[in-house]
CSV table of C-alpha atoms in Angstrom, one decimal:
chain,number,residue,atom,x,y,z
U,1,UNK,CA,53.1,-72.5,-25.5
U,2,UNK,CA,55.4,-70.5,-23.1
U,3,UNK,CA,52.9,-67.9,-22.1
U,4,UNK,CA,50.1,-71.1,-21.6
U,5,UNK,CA,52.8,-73.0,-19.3
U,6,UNK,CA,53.3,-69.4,-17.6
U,7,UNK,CA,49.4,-69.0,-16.7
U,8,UNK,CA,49.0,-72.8,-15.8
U,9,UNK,CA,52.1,-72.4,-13.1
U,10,UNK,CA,50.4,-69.5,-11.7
U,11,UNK,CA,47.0,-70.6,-11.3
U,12,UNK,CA,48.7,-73.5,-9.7
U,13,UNK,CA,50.4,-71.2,-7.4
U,14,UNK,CA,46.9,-69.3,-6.5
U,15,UNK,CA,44.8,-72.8,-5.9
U,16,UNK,CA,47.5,-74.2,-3.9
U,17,UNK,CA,48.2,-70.6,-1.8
U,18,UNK,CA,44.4,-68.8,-1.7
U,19,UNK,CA,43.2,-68.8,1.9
U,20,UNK,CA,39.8,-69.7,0.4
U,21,UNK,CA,38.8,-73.4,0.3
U,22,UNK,CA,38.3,-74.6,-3.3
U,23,UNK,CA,36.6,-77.5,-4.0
U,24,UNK,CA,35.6,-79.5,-7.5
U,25,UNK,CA,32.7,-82.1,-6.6
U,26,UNK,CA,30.4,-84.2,-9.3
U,27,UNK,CA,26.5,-83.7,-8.7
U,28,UNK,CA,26.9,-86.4,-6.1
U,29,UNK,CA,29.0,-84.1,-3.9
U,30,UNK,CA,32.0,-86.3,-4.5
U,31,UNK,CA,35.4,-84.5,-3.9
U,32,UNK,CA,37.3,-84.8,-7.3
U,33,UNK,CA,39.4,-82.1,-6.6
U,34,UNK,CA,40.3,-79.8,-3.5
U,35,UNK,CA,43.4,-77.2,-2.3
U,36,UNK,CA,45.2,-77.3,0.4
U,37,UNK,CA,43.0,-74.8,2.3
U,38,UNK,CA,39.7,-76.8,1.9
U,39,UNK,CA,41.6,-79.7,3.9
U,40,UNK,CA,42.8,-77.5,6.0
U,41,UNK,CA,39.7,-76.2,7.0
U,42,UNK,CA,37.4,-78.8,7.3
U,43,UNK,CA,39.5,-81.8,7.3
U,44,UNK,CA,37.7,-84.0,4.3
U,45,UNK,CA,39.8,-85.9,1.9
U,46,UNK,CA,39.6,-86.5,-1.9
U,47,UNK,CA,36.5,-88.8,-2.6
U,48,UNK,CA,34.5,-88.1,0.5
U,49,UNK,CA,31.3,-86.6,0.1
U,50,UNK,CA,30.3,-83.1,0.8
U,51,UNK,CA,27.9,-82.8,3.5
U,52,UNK,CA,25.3,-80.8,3.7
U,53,UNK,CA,25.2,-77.8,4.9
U,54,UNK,CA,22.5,-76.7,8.4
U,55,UNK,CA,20.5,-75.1,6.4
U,56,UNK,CA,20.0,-78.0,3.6
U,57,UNK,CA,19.6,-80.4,6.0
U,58,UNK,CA,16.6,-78.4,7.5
U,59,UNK,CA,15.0,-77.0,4.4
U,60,UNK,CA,11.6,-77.9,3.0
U,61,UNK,CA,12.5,-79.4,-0.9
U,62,UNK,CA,10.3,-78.9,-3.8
U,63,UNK,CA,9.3,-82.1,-5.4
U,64,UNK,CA,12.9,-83.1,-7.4
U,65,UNK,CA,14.9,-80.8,-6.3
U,66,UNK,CA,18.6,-81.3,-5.1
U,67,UNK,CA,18.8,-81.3,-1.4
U,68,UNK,CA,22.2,-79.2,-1.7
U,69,UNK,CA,20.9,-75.1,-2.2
U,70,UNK,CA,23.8,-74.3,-4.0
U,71,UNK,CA,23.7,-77.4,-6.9
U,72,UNK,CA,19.5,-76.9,-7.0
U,73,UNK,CA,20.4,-72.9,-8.2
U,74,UNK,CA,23.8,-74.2,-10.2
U,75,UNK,CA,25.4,-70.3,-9.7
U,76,UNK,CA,24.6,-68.3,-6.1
U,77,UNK,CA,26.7,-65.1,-5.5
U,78,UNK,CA,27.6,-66.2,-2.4
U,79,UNK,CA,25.9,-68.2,1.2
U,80,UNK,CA,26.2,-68.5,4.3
U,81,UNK,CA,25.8,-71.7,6.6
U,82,UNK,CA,27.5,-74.2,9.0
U,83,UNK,CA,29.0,-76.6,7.6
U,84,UNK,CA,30.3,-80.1,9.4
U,85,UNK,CA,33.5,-80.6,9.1
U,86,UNK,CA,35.4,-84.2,9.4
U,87,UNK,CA,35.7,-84.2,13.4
U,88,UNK,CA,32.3,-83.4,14.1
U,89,UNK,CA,32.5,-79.7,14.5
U,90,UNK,CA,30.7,-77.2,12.3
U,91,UNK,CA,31.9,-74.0,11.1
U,92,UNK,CA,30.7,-70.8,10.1
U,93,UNK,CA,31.4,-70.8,6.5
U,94,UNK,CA,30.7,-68.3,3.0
U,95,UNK,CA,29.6,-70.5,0.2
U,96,UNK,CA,29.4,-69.9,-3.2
U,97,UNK,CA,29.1,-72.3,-6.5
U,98,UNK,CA,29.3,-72.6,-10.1
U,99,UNK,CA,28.6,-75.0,-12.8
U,100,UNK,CA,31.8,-75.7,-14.4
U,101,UNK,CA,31.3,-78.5,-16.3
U,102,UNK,CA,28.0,-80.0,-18.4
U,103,UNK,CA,28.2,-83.2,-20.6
U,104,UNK,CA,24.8,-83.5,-22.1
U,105,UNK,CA,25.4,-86.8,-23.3
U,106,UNK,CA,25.7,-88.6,-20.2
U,107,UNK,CA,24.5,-85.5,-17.9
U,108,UNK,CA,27.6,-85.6,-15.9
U,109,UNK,CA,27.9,-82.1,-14.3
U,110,UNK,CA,31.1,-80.8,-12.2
U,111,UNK,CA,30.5,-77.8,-9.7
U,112,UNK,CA,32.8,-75.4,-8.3
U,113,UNK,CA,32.1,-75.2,-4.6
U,114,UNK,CA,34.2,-72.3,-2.9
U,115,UNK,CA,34.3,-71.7,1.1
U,116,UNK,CA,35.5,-68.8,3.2
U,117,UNK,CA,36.1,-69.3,6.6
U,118,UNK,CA,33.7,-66.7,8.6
U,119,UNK,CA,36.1,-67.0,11.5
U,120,UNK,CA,38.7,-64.8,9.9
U,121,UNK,CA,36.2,-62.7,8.4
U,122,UNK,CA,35.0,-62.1,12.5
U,123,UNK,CA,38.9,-61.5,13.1
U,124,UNK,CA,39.5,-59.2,10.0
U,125,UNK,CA,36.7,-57.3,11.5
U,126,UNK,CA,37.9,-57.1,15.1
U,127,UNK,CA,41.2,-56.1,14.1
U,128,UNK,CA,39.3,-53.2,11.9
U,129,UNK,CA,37.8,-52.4,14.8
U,130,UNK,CA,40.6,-52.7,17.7
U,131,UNK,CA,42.5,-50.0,15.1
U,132,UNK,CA,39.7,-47.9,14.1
U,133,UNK,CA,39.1,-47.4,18.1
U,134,UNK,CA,42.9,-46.3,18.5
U,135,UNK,CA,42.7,-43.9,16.0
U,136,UNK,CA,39.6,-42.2,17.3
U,137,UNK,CA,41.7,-42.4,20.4
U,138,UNK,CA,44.9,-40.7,19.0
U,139,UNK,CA,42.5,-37.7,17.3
U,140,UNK,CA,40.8,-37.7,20.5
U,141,UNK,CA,43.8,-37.0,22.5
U,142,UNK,CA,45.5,-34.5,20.0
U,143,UNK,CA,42.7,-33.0,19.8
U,144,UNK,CA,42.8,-32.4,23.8
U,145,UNK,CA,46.5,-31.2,23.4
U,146,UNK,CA,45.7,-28.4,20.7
U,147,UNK,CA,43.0,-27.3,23.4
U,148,UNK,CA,45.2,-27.3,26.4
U,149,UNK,CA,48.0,-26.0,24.0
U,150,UNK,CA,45.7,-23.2,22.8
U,151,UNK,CA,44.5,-22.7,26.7
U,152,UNK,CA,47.9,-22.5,27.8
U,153,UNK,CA,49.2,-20.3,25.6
U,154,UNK,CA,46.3,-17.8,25.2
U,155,UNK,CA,45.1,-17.9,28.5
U,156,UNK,CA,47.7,-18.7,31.2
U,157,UNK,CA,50.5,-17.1,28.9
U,158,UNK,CA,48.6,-13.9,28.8
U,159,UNK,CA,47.4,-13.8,31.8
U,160,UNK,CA,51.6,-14.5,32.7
U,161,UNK,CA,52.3,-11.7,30.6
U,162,UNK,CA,50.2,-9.2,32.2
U,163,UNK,CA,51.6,-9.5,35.8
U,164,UNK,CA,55.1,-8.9,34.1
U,165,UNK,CA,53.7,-5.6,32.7
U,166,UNK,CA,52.2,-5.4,36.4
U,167,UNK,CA,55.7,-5.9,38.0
U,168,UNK,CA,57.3,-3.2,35.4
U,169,UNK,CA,55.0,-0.2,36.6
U,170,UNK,CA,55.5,-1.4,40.5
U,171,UNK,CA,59.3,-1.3,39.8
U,172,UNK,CA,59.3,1.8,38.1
U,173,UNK,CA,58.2,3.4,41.5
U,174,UNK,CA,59.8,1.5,43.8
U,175,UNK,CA,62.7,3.3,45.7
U,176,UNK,CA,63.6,0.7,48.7
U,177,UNK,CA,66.7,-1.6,47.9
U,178,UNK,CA,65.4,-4.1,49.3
U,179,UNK,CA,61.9,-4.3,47.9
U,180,UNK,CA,63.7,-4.0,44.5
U,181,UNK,CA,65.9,-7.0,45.1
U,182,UNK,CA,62.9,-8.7,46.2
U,183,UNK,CA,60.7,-7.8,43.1
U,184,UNK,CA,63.8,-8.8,40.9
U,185,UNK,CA,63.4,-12.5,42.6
U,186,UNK,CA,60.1,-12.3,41.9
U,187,UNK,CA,60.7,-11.7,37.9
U,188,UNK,CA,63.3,-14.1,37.6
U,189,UNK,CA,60.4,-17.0,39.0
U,190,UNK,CA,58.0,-15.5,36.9
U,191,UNK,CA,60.2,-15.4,33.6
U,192,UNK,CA,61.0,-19.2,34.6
U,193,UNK,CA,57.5,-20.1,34.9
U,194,UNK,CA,56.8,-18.2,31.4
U,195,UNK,CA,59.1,-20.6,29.4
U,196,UNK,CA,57.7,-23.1,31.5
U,197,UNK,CA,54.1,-22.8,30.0
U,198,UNK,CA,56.1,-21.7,26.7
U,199,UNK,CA,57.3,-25.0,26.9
U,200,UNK,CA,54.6,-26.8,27.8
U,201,UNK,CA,52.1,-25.1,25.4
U,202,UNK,CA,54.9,-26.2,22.7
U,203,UNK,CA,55.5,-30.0,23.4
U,204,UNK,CA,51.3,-30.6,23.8
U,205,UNK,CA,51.1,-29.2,20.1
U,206,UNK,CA,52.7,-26.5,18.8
U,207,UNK,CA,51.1,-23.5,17.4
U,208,UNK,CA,53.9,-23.8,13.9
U,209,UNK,CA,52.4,-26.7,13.0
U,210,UNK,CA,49.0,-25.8,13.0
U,211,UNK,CA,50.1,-22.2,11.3
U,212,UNK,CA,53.1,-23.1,9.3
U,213,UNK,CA,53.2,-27.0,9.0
U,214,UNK,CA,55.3,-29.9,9.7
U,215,UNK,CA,58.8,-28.1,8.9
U,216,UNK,CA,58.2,-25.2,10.6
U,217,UNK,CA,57.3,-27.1,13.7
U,218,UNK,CA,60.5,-29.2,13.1
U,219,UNK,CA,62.8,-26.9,13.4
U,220,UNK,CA,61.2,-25.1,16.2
U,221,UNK,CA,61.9,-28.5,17.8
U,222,UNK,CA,65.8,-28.6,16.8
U,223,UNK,CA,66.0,-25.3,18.0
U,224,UNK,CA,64.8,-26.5,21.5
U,225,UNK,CA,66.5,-29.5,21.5
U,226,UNK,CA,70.0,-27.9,20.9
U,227,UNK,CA,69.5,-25.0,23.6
U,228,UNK,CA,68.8,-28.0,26.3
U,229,UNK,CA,71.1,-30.9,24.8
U,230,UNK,CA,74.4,-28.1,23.9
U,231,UNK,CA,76.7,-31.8,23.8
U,232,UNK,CA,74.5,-32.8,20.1
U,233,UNK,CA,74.1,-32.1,17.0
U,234,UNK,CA,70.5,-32.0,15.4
U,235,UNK,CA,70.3,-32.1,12.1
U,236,UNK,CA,67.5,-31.8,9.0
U,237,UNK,CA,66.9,-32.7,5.8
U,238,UNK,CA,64.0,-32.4,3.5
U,239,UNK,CA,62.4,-32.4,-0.2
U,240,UNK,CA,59.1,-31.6,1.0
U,241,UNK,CA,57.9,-27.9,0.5
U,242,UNK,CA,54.3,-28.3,0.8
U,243,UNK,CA,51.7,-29.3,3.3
U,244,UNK,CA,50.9,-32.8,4.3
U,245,UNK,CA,47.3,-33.8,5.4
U,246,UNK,CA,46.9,-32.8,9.0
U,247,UNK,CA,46.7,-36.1,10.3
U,248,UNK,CA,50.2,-37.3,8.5
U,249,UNK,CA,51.5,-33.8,9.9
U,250,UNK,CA,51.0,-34.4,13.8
U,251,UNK,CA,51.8,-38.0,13.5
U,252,UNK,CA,54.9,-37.6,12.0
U,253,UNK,CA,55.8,-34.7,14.3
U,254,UNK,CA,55.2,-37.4,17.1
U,255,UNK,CA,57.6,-40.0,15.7
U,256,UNK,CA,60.3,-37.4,15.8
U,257,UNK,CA,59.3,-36.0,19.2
U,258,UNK,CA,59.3,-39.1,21.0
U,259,UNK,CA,62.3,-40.1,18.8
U,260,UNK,CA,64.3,-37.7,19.4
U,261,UNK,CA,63.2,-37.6,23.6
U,262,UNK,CA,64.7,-41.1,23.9
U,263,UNK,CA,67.7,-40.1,22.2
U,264,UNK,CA,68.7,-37.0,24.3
U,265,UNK,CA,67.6,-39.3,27.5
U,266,UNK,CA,69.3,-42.4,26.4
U,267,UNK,CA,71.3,-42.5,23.3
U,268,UNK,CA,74.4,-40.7,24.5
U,269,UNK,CA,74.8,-39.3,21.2
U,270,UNK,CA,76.3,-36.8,19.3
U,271,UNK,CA,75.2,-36.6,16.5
U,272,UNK,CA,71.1,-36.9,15.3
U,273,UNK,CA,69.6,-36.8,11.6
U,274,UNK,CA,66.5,-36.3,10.5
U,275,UNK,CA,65.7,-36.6,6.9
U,276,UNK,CA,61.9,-36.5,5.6
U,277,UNK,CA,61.8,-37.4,1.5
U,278,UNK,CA,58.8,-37.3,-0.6
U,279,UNK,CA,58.9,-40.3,-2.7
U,280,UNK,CA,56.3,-41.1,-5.6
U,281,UNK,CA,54.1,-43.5,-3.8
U,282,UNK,CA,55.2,-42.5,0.0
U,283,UNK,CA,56.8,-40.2,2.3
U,284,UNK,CA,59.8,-41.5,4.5
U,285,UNK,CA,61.0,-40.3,7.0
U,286,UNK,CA,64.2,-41.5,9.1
U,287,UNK,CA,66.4,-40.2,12.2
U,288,UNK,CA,69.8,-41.9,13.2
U,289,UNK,CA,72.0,-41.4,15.7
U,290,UNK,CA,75.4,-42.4,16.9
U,291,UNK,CA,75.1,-43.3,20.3
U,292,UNK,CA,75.2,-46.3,21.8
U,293,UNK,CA,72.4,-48.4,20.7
U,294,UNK,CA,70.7,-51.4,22.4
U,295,UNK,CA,69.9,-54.9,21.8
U,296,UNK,CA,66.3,-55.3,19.9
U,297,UNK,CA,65.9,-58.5,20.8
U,298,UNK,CA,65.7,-58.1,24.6
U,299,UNK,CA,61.9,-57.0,24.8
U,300,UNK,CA,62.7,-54.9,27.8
U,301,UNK,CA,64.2,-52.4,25.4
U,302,UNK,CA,60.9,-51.4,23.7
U,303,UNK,CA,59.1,-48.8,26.0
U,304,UNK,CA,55.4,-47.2,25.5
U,305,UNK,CA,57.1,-45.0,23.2
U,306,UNK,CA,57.8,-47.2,20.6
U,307,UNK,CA,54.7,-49.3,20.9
U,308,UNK,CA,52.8,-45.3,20.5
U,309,UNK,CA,55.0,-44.9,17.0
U,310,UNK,CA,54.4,-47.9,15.4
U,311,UNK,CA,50.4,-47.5,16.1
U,312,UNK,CA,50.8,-43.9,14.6
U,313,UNK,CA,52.3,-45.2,11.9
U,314,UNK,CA,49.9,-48.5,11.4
U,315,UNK,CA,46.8,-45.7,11.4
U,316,UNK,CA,48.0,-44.2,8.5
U,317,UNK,CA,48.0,-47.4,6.6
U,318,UNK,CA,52.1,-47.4,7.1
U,319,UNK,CA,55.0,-49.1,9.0
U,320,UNK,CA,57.4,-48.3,11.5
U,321,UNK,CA,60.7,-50.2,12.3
U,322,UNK,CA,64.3,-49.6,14.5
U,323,UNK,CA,67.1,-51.0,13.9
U,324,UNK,CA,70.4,-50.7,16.6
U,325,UNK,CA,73.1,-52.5,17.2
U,326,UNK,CA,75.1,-52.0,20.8
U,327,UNK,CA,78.0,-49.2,20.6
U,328,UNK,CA,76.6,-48.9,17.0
U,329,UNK,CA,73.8,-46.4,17.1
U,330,UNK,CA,70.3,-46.6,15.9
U,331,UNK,CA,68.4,-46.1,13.2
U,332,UNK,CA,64.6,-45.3,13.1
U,333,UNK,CA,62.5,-45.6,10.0
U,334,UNK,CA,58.6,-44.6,9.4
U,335,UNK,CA,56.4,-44.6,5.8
U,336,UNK,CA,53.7,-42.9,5.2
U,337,UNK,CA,51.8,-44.5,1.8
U,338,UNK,CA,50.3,-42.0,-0.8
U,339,UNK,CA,46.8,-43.6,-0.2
U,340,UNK,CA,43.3,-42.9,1.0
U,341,UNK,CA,44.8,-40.4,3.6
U,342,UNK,CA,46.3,-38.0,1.5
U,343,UNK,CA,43.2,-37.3,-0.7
């Protein structure tokens, strides 16, 4: 009796909840029974008659048969139609039917008549395709830095490196003071534009994660930050030892880039951890600081940057969220779900 009270709550729950309208009519098309969402969506009350449908109204009948497709065939899969709704409009609607209910003796039949609003189908499918165009934009665009990287680094780097072996013969010849002081000027702007394209090379994509992987890359990245930000602390935890899919790699590398970029610029902090966990159905990843935080609510205080994570994050099929609190510090979080992306 328990479990049967249990079942009838829930499908309670489901008929009154479900997006999908769900309507029980008598082979007159009178509304016996109906959910919130068939009201909702085409504004008819209990007792009003279905109308029919475009496509009813314009078909060419058999002799006998029921004017309404869907009661003529008892069961379709599924239908679609404009339908008028109580103010006149129509809508674009899915329809499917069943018989649910037959009494022989005085031929009384009930039908289940189901409708799915196309409209939110169209937007489903917008939405797919508004995020399936930023991804193709994201690999697009990483796929332009690991050229320019690769370009950078194998081309202008050696090419870099082979006037420095250049300038070593010239000085090892040179006997004028002067030209040597001069030559010495000359190295010192070439070593700077060296780490320069180092530098560059590195924060377009660097070669460790390709090679090595996420953790590698990661600390190569600590490492930088601490030589240029001497006043932090960077630190980095992790239960992962293996390689992620490619695509969770760089994504996640570019939370923590641009993460930790606004912290060194803004965050006045001193301390910054990083911690990526591996989890049974995700991978988490988290970096807090203790600077001086901002107010989320005030919308000026989300930048491009933010905006760039949570999309990462959203193409992966995961979330992204920040919490800080003036004088308090902040506190980033990122998932990555075990799904489609990492088979």
């Amino acid at each position: 009796m328990k479990s049967f009270q249990l079942n009838q709550r829930y499908l309670r729950q489901i008929f009154e909840n479900i997006q999908d309208g769900i309507i029980i009519m008598d082979q007159t098309r009178e509304i016996l029974l109906m959910n919130p969402a068939a009201h909702n969506l085409t504004g008819w009350l209990l007792h009003d008659k279905v109308p029919f449908c475009t496509f009813c109204q314009n078909r060419t009948l058999r002799p006998g048969e029921n004017k309404c497709y869907l009661i003529a065939r008892e069961e379709v899969p599924f239908f679609l139609s404009e339908m008028p709704t109580y103010n006149g409009n129509r809508i674009n609607v899915e329809m499917s039917t069943a018989l649910m209910f037959h009494d022989e003796e005085t031929n009384q039949k009930e039908y289940l008549l189901v409708l799915r609003d196309q409209s939110l189908k169209k937007k489903e499918e917008e939405v797919r395709m508004s995020k399936l165009m930023i991804q193709k934009l994201i690999e697009a665009k990483e796929s332009e830095h690991k050229r320019l990287a690769q370009e950078l680094h194998d081309g202008v780097g050696q090419s870099l490196y082979s006037i420095s072996v250049a300038l070593q013969a010239i000085e090892s010849r040179i006997q004028d003071d002067r030209l040597q002081n001069y030559i010495d000027d000359v190295r010192k702007e070439l070593d700077y534009v060296m780490n320069d394209v180092k530098s560059y090379s590195h924060q377009l994509r660097p070669q460790s994660l390709d090679r090595l992987g996420l953790n590698a890359a990661v600390h190569g990245m600590i490492s930088m930050l601490e030589k240029n930000n001497p006043s932090m602390s960077f630190e980095y935890s992790t239960n992962i030892d293996y390689r992620l899919p490619s695509t969770v790699e760089i994504n996640l590398y570019r939370v923590i880039q641009e993460a930790t970029h606004n912290i060194t610029k803004y965050s006045e902090a001193e301390i910054v951890s990083i911690q990526l966990m591996d989890h049974k159905h995700k991978v988490e990843l988290s970096i807090v600081d203790d600077g001086k935080g901002f107010d989320t609510t005030l919308s000026h205080n989300y930048g491009l940057g933010l905006h760039h994570m949570e999309e990462r994050m959203a193409q992966l099929g995961g979330a992204f969220r920040i919490d800080s609190t003036p004088n308090q510090g902040t506190r980033i979080t990122a998932f990555v779900p075990k799904g489609e992306v990492f088979l």
